[in-house]
Tab-separated table of C-alpha atoms and ligand atoms in Angstrom:
chain	number	residue	atom	x	y	z
A	1	MET	CA	108.127	173.027	232.900
A	2	ILE	CA	104.512	172.684	234.341
A	3	SER	CA	102.736	170.429	232.444
A	4	GLY	CA	98.762	171.181	231.993
A	5	HIS	CA	98.390	167.537	230.698
A	6	ALA	CA	96.478	165.879	234.133
A	7	ASN	CA	94.140	168.662	233.998
A	8	ARG	CA	93.106	168.329	230.649
A	9	ALA	CA	89.473	167.429	231.329
A	10	VAL	CA	89.253	170.686	232.780
A	11	PHE	CA	91.260	172.775	230.693
A	12	GLU	CA	90.551	171.186	227.128
A	13	PRO	CA	86.762	173.173	227.186
A	14	ILE	CA	88.426	176.109	228.213
A	15	VAL	CA	91.044	175.933	225.239
A	16	GLU	CA	87.980	175.541	223.000
A	17	LEU	CA	85.875	177.981	224.244
A	18	LEU	CA	89.026	180.192	223.855
A	19	LEU	CA	89.465	179.469	220.274
A	20	GLU	CA	85.910	180.192	219.708
A	21	GLN	CA	86.137	183.377	220.752
A	22	MET	CA	88.456	184.477	219.255
A	23	ALA	CA	87.128	183.103	215.740
A	24	GLY	CA	84.263	185.416	216.311
A	25	GLY	CA	86.374	188.181	217.309
A	26	SER	CA	84.905	189.137	220.453
A	27	PRO	CA	85.039	188.130	224.367
A	28	TRP	CA	84.234	185.764	226.293
A	29	ARG	CA	81.301	187.615	228.436
A	30	ALA	CA	79.997	186.856	232.216
A	31	ASP	CA	78.544	188.707	234.766
A	32	GLY	CA	79.956	192.300	235.654
A	33	GLY	CA	78.889	194.574	238.446
A	34	GLU	CA	79.060	197.386	240.238
A	35	PHE	CA	81.172	197.712	243.323
A	36	PRO	CA	81.435	200.486	246.061
A	37	ALA	CA	84.411	203.082	245.225
A	38	SER	CA	84.183	203.897	249.460
A	39	HIS	CA	85.896	200.623	250.333
A	40	TYR	CA	89.594	201.469	248.197
A	41	ALA	CA	89.829	204.503	250.481
A	42	ASP	CA	87.903	203.906	253.857
A	43	PRO	CA	90.218	203.156	257.202
A	44	ALA	CA	87.020	202.243	258.452
A	45	HIS	CA	86.304	199.680	255.891
A	46	LEU	CA	89.837	198.892	256.040
A	47	ALA	CA	89.606	197.858	259.915
A	48	LEU	CA	86.996	195.697	258.802
A	49	GLU	CA	88.447	194.003	256.245
A	50	GLN	CA	91.883	193.205	258.588
A	51	ARG	CA	89.322	191.864	261.134
A	52	THR	CA	87.905	190.011	259.701
A	53	LEU	CA	89.156	188.782	255.700
A	54	PHE	CA	92.955	188.818	257.268
A	55	THR	CA	92.602	187.294	261.056
A	56	GLU	CA	89.811	184.848	260.053
A	57	LEU	CA	90.120	183.655	256.939
A	58	PRO	CA	93.053	181.398	256.227
A	59	GLN	CA	95.691	182.867	254.283
A	60	MET	CA	97.656	181.015	251.816
A	61	VAL	CA	101.295	182.060	253.033
A	62	ALA	CA	103.869	180.054	251.107
A	63	LEU	CA	104.238	176.898	248.978
A	64	SER	CA	105.295	173.201	249.974
A	65	ALA	CA	108.378	174.339	247.898
A	66	ASP	CA	109.368	176.498	250.375
A	67	LEU	CA	109.760	174.365	253.008
A	68	PRO	CA	112.125	171.488	250.919
A	69	GLU	CA	113.347	169.391	253.855
A	70	PRO	CA	113.006	169.044	257.239
A	71	GLY	CA	114.597	171.765	259.312
A	72	SER	CA	113.429	174.203	256.321
A	73	GLN	CA	111.989	177.877	257.984
A	74	ILE	CA	110.720	180.774	256.247
A	75	THR	CA	109.485	183.837	257.434
A	76	ARG	CA	106.505	186.149	257.018
A	77	ASP	CA	106.643	189.250	258.245
A	78	SER	CA	103.293	190.960	256.819
A	79	PHE	CA	100.555	190.108	259.472
A	80	ALA	CA	100.096	191.691	262.586
A	81	VAL	CA	102.293	189.120	264.028
A	82	PRO	CA	105.274	188.238	262.643
A	83	LEU	CA	105.264	184.638	261.810
A	84	VAL	CA	108.137	181.553	261.175
A	85	LEU	CA	106.972	178.519	259.560
A	86	THR	CA	108.978	175.509	259.812
A	87	ARG	CA	109.094	171.329	258.709
A	88	ASP	CA	109.987	168.968	261.518
A	89	ASP	CA	111.651	165.876	260.936
A	90	ASP	CA	108.286	164.069	260.273
A	91	GLY	CA	107.619	166.176	257.651
A	92	LEU	CA	104.944	168.044	259.376
A	93	VAL	CA	104.878	172.099	258.676
A	94	HIS	CA	104.354	174.127	261.612
A	95	ALA	CA	103.494	178.044	262.012
A	96	PHE	CA	104.742	179.825	264.940
A	97	ALA	CA	104.834	183.686	266.078
A	98	ASN	CA	108.490	184.791	265.751
A	99	VAL	CA	108.317	185.989	268.677
A	100	CYS	CA	110.828	184.463	271.775
A	101	ALA	CA	108.910	183.352	275.236
A	102	HIS	CA	111.927	185.256	276.851
A	103	ARG	CA	111.630	188.720	276.247
A	104	GLY	CA	109.781	189.276	272.665
A	105	ALA	CA	113.007	189.213	270.604
A	106	GLN	CA	112.521	188.087	266.732
A	107	VAL	CA	114.042	184.360	266.900
A	108	VAL	CA	114.270	183.806	263.366
A	109	ASP	CA	115.923	186.562	260.843
A	110	ASP	CA	113.825	187.177	257.835
A	111	GLY	CA	114.280	184.871	255.099
A	112	ARG	CA	115.201	180.866	254.710
A	113	GLN	CA	117.416	178.758	256.525
A	114	CYS	CA	117.429	175.075	257.616
A	115	SER	CA	119.076	174.088	260.895
A	116	ARG	CA	117.800	171.922	263.410
A	117	ARG	CA	116.895	174.422	266.302
A	118	LEU	CA	115.599	177.563	266.248
A	119	THR	CA	117.634	179.911	268.463
A	120	CYS	CA	116.695	183.194	269.596
A	121	PRO	CA	119.446	186.092	268.442
A	122	TYR	CA	119.551	187.650	271.955
A	123	HIS	CA	120.016	185.744	274.652
A	124	GLY	CA	120.126	181.896	272.960
A	125	TRP	CA	116.939	180.515	274.172
A	126	SER	CA	116.006	177.601	271.522
A	127	TYR	CA	113.559	175.964	270.432
A	128	ASP	CA	112.923	172.706	268.441
A	129	LEU	CA	111.186	172.338	265.076
A	130	ASP	CA	107.823	171.737	266.891
A	131	GLY	CA	108.461	174.932	268.639
A	132	THR	CA	109.194	173.114	272.361
A	133	GLN	CA	111.925	175.409	274.301
A	134	VAL	CA	114.876	172.988	274.444
A	135	GLY	CA	117.829	175.227	275.277
A	136	LEU	CA	117.838	177.661	278.575
A	137	PRO	CA	121.605	179.149	278.951
A	138	ASP	CA	121.865	179.976	282.651
A	139	ASN	CA	118.958	177.755	283.967
A	140	GLU	CA	119.264	178.409	287.118
A	141	SER	CA	118.742	182.053	287.198
A	142	PHE	CA	114.765	180.881	285.751
A	143	PRO	CA	113.976	178.614	288.777
A	144	ASN	CA	110.591	178.815	287.560
A	145	ILE	CA	110.991	177.434	284.015
A	146	GLU	CA	111.627	173.961	283.233
A	147	ILE	CA	112.531	172.635	280.070
A	148	PRO	CA	111.296	171.129	277.976
A	149	ARG	CA	108.465	172.951	277.683
A	150	PRO	CA	106.102	174.246	274.976
A	151	GLY	CA	108.089	177.578	273.574
A	152	LEU	CA	106.508	179.230	270.683
A	153	ARG	CA	102.835	180.018	270.196
A	154	ALA	CA	101.443	177.997	267.360
A	155	PHE	CA	99.315	179.732	264.592
A	156	PRO	CA	96.326	176.867	262.857
A	157	VAL	CA	98.652	175.473	260.153
A	158	LYS	CA	97.356	173.500	257.205
A	159	GLU	CA	99.397	171.960	253.818
A	160	GLU	CA	97.288	170.530	250.993
A	161	HIS	CA	98.179	170.649	247.415
A	162	GLY	CA	101.340	171.697	247.368
A	163	LEU	CA	99.939	174.946	249.238
A	164	ILE	CA	100.498	176.225	253.011
A	165	TRP	CA	97.857	178.006	254.819
A	166	VAL	CA	97.954	179.424	257.946
A	167	THR	CA	94.947	181.686	260.273
A	168	PRO	CA	96.727	184.258	262.009
A	169	ASN	CA	94.375	184.053	264.868
A	170	PHE	CA	95.526	181.182	268.105
A	171	GLU	CA	92.177	180.845	268.643
A	172	ALA	CA	90.802	179.659	264.905
A	173	ALA	CA	90.344	176.003	263.876
A	174	THR	CA	92.458	174.252	261.590
A	175	PRO	CA	92.421	176.257	258.003
A	176	GLU	CA	89.736	174.756	256.079
A	177	PRO	CA	90.529	176.707	252.552
A	178	GLY	CA	87.532	175.265	250.391
A	179	LEU	CA	89.192	175.237	247.603
A	180	GLY	CA	86.821	172.524	246.445
A	181	ALA	CA	88.012	171.034	242.522
A	182	MET	CA	90.657	173.904	242.395
A	183	GLY	CA	92.435	171.922	244.804
A	184	THR	CA	92.678	169.052	242.548
A	185	GLU	CA	93.885	170.835	239.999
A	186	LEU	CA	96.655	172.759	241.778
A	187	ALA	CA	97.961	169.779	243.057
A	188	ALA	CA	97.922	168.150	238.945
A	189	LEU	CA	99.910	171.185	238.853
A	190	ASP	CA	102.618	169.740	241.221
A	191	PHE	CA	104.413	172.962	242.243
A	192	GLU	CA	106.492	170.507	244.372
A	193	ASP	CA	109.234	170.046	241.731
A	194	HIS	CA	109.823	173.961	241.439
A	195	GLN	CA	112.501	176.055	244.070
A	196	HIS	CA	112.439	179.112	245.037
A	197	TRP	CA	114.862	181.485	243.279
A	198	ARG	CA	114.283	185.079	244.052
A	199	GLY	CA	111.815	187.635	245.480
A	200	HIS	CA	110.920	191.118	245.324
A	201	ARG	CA	109.313	193.190	247.459
A	202	PHE	CA	107.084	196.146	246.438
A	203	GLN	CA	105.382	198.665	248.752
A	204	LEU	CA	102.807	200.775	247.098
A	205	ASP	CA	100.707	203.617	247.387
A	206	LEU	CA	97.797	202.025	246.550
A	207	ASN	CA	94.965	199.457	248.382
A	208	TRP	CA	95.498	196.215	248.729
A	209	LYS	CA	92.571	194.978	246.043
A	210	LEU	CA	93.828	197.148	243.368
A	211	VAL	CA	97.165	194.885	243.161
A	212	ILE	CA	94.904	191.652	242.910
A	213	ASP	CA	92.309	193.913	240.289
A	214	THR	CA	94.949	194.486	237.657
A	215	PHE	CA	95.581	190.538	237.546
A	216	LEU	CA	91.630	190.158	236.684
A	217	GLU	CA	90.895	191.772	233.202
A	218	PRO	CA	92.882	191.626	229.832
A	219	TYR	CA	90.834	194.317	228.471
A	220	HIS	CA	93.445	197.231	229.379
A	221	PHE	CA	96.235	195.264	227.600
A	222	ALA	CA	95.781	196.912	224.275
A	223	THR	CA	96.393	200.177	226.090
A	224	LEU	CA	98.266	200.514	229.191
A	225	HIS	CA	100.453	197.688	228.313
A	226	ARG	CA	100.600	198.513	224.136
A	227	ASP	CA	103.912	197.867	223.902
A	228	THR	CA	104.905	194.917	226.696
A	229	VAL	CA	101.979	192.610	227.442
A	230	PHE	CA	100.158	193.159	223.875
A	231	PRO	CA	102.005	191.416	221.526
A	232	ILE	CA	102.270	188.456	223.803
A	233	PHE	CA	98.548	187.854	224.894
A	234	VAL	CA	95.391	188.328	222.984
A	235	PRO	CA	93.693	191.340	224.667
A	236	ASN	CA	90.310	191.426	225.969
A	237	LEU	CA	89.865	187.869	226.401
A	238	CYS	CA	89.885	185.869	229.344
A	239	HIS	CA	87.648	182.756	230.939
A	240	ALA	CA	87.296	182.481	234.411
A	241	GLU	CA	86.110	180.319	236.911
A	242	ARG	CA	84.830	180.589	240.755
A	243	PHE	CA	85.322	178.409	243.376
A	244	SER	CA	84.113	180.609	245.834
A	245	PRO	CA	85.847	182.484	247.275
A	246	HIS	CA	88.719	181.835	245.022
A	247	LEU	CA	88.796	181.787	241.446
A	248	ARG	CA	90.920	180.962	238.388
A	249	GLU	CA	91.122	183.368	235.407
A	250	VAL	CA	92.910	182.396	232.160
A	251	LEU	CA	94.754	184.368	229.840
A	252	PRO	CA	95.408	183.468	226.495
A	253	ARG	CA	99.019	183.904	224.569
A	254	ARG	CA	98.670	184.476	221.111
A	255	THR	CA	100.148	181.513	220.236
A	256	ILE	CA	97.138	179.371	221.521
A	257	GLU	CA	95.850	179.907	217.976
A	258	LYS	CA	98.489	177.262	216.911
A	259	LEU	CA	96.270	174.670	218.501
A	260	ARG	CA	93.586	175.322	216.010
A	261	GLY	CA	93.034	172.499	213.834
A	262	THR	CA	95.165	170.099	216.443
A	263	PRO	CA	93.546	166.866	218.075
A	264	PRO	CA	92.129	168.085	221.296
A	265	ASP	CA	93.992	165.901	223.262
A	266	GLU	CA	97.005	166.673	222.393
A	267	TRP	CA	96.069	170.191	224.097
A	268	ASP	CA	98.112	171.771	226.659
A	269	LEU	CA	96.666	174.884	228.091
A	270	VAL	CA	99.676	175.807	230.230
A	271	PRO	CA	102.175	176.941	227.271
A	272	HIS	CA	99.470	179.022	225.726
A	273	SER	CA	98.202	181.158	228.811
A	274	ALA	CA	98.967	182.221	232.059
A	275	ILE	CA	96.642	180.929	234.460
A	276	VAL	CA	96.123	183.287	237.235
A	277	TYR	CA	94.665	181.719	240.912
A	278	VAL	CA	93.523	184.159	242.899
A	279	LEU	CA	93.244	182.368	246.290
A	280	PHE	CA	91.036	184.194	248.711
A	281	PRO	CA	91.589	186.939	249.938
A	282	GLY	CA	95.075	188.467	249.412
A	283	SER	CA	97.599	186.041	247.567
A	284	VAL	CA	97.756	184.843	243.948
A	285	ILE	CA	99.398	182.250	242.151
A	286	VAL	CA	100.304	182.854	238.341
A	287	VAL	CA	101.244	179.634	236.496
A	288	GLN	CA	103.769	180.955	233.627
A	289	VAL	CA	104.872	179.211	230.466
A	290	ASP	CA	108.185	178.240	232.266
A	291	HIS	CA	107.624	179.288	235.852
A	292	VAL	CA	105.696	179.627	238.789
A	293	GLU	CA	105.050	182.945	240.468
A	294	THR	CA	103.091	183.808	243.963
A	295	TRP	CA	102.007	187.592	244.638
A	296	ARG	CA	101.411	187.457	248.213
A	297	ILE	CA	99.410	191.325	248.934
A	298	SER	CA	99.067	192.647	252.450
A	299	PRO	CA	96.955	196.255	253.161
A	300	HIS	CA	98.501	198.504	255.123
A	301	PRO	CA	97.665	198.105	259.120
A	302	THR	CA	95.732	201.346	259.018
A	303	ASP	CA	96.235	203.360	256.298
A	304	PRO	CA	93.733	202.041	253.028
A	305	GLY	CA	95.752	203.901	250.602
A	306	ARG	CA	98.644	201.800	251.107
A	307	SER	CA	99.877	198.178	250.123
A	308	THR	CA	102.719	195.908	250.338
A	309	VAL	CA	103.301	193.079	248.019
A	310	ASP	CA	105.894	190.087	247.827
A	311	LEU	CA	106.358	188.794	244.331
A	312	ASP	CA	108.093	185.105	244.342
A	313	PHE	CA	109.648	183.731	241.299
A	314	TYR	CA	109.797	179.510	241.297
A	315	LEU	CA	111.651	177.361	238.859
A	316	PRO	CA	111.774	173.798	237.628
A	317	GLU	CA	115.353	173.919	237.831
A	318	LEU	CA	117.735	176.744	239.503
A	319	PRO	CA	120.264	178.397	237.093
A	320	THR	CA	123.304	176.817	237.109
A	321	THR	CA	125.185	178.806	233.618
A	322	GLU	CA	125.942	182.505	233.128
A	323	SER	CA	123.503	182.192	230.280
A	324	ALA	CA	120.350	180.677	232.428
A	325	LEU	CA	121.203	183.014	235.198
A	326	GLY	CA	120.755	185.952	233.018
A	327	HIS	CA	117.722	184.422	231.282
A	328	TRP	CA	115.729	184.401	234.732
A	329	GLU	CA	117.439	187.944	235.875
A	330	ARG	CA	115.807	189.713	232.750
A	331	SER	CA	112.697	187.630	233.221
A	332	LEU	CA	112.109	189.135	236.881
A	333	ASP	CA	113.261	192.148	235.982
A	334	LEU	CA	110.777	192.587	232.944
A	335	THR	CA	108.367	191.543	235.422
A	336	ILE	CA	108.596	194.090	238.094
A	337	SER	CA	109.345	196.957	236.152
A	338	THR	CA	106.150	195.937	234.040
A	339	VAL	CA	103.934	196.430	236.863
A	340	ILE	CA	106.188	198.986	238.078
A	341	ASN	CA	105.887	201.270	235.284
A	342	GLU	CA	102.735	200.308	233.884
A	343	ASP	CA	100.253	198.325	236.218
A	344	PHE	CA	101.146	200.051	239.971
A	345	ALA	CA	101.560	203.669	238.241
A	346	ALA	CA	98.452	203.516	236.676
A	347	MET	CA	97.057	202.299	239.715
A	348	ALA	CA	98.144	205.035	241.800
A	349	GLY	CA	96.532	207.433	240.218
A	350	VAL	CA	92.894	205.062	240.244
A	351	GLN	CA	93.998	204.998	244.131
A	352	ARG	CA	93.523	208.755	243.738
A	353	GLY	CA	90.711	208.901	241.896
A	354	LEU	CA	88.713	206.791	244.332
A	355	ALA	CA	89.902	208.492	247.157
A	356	SER	CA	88.289	212.027	245.683
A	357	GLY	CA	84.907	210.618	246.137
A	358	VAL	CA	84.022	211.564	243.089
A	359	ILE	CA	82.703	208.448	241.851
A	360	ASP	CA	80.757	206.076	243.861
A	361	SER	CA	81.404	202.611	242.220
A	362	ILE	CA	83.327	200.821	239.861
A	363	THR	CA	82.146	199.325	237.500
A	364	ALA	CA	83.204	195.342	236.185
A	365	GLY	CA	82.189	195.148	232.519
A	366	GLN	CA	80.808	191.297	231.082
A	367	ASN	CA	84.783	191.195	229.571
A	368	GLU	CA	85.946	191.837	233.009
A	369	PRO	CA	83.940	188.562	234.615
A	370	GLY	CA	87.216	187.901	237.303
A	371	LEU	CA	87.360	190.889	238.325
A	372	ALA	CA	83.329	190.643	239.062
A	373	MET	CA	83.778	187.447	240.863
A	374	PHE	CA	86.514	189.044	243.496
A	375	HIS	CA	84.058	191.427	244.432
A	376	ARG	CA	81.553	189.380	244.646
A	377	SER	CA	83.454	187.343	247.289
A	378	LEU	CA	84.065	190.144	248.742
A	379	VAL	CA	80.608	191.302	249.640
A	380	GLU	CA	80.020	187.636	250.458
A	381	ALA	CA	82.951	187.236	252.941
A	382	LEU	CA	82.262	190.991	255.048
A	383	PRO	CA	79.486	191.409	257.210
A	384	GLY	CA	76.526	193.961	256.385
B	401	LIG	S1	114.733	187.610	273.620
B	401	LIG	FE1	114.852	185.514	273.110
B	401	LIG	S2	116.759	184.963	274.118
B	401	LIG	FE2	115.851	186.516	275.364
B	402	LIG	FE1	98.045	194.578	233.709
């Protein structure tokens, strides 16, 4: 289980503030704002986002825990170029276009594997973990090719604080995610102590930003989630902090009340909240009481009304008994069904509403500060 103790200096004032607000019966309020509704439905705006946010900026594509050992490989298929990530024998992470140098076949099957070589299933050309081409069946038929030679095209990649970032642009510099103090905080949460368990892909009829918006305020808990989330989380109370362009939002669970009157140096925020890290532009990490989730949100290439979401569950240890397996299957199913039946169902309506052009702007209240922070990051990252 994740401990927040190493981050006590950061988390203690947040707990104090949340307890104070609960005693006063009011939300924590910070800046709200108004943002253009057309940005959810305009194909030209999506094209701008694709060119800038999703091509020029570093993307958090995986946790270090996704590549646990030398030989580990994992694919990512939601960018314009399909990716394969590897960890080599020196422990270094690489990111390649998952495209064979021979005639363009997909080299590594979708998913996760572990092997010394990446072998193309089409004609058997093979590559080392660092992308060098090392195998060429019937070498004599290719008189102009001498191996070893550089084989798979590499993308700029960086591993730090337990996260792996790729800039999906061959010409870009090494990714600089710009996490600031949030980097140290994330490193102290020790995501490496977790293992990937299962994932789920959602294909949605809504703009990618709406998926992130759903994480960014608990104002909707008492209404949209009356029978699911509302009994567990404090409605309409959160704390948010911006680490431009990223942000952290803390959503307190009702159990946080138990900390009132106890010594602050014993407080741990993690068991009494969900901590949401938005890693700009499209990745979200949620630290839950007993596990970690990543949500990777990808816009459709051309349709602003569609997006893909990849949810992954990481556990402190993989289930080894029937009852543990049942517990985690129920937990994943509940997460999926709540977001499908409640959040994404409501958001599909929002998408239609925004696409209708009836309202010019969306409004983030002072009780929705995380939402306003995310949209300010968007405004700042986009030209014009
Ligand atoms: S396309 Fe990969 S070996 Fe031919
Ligand atoms: Fe929700």
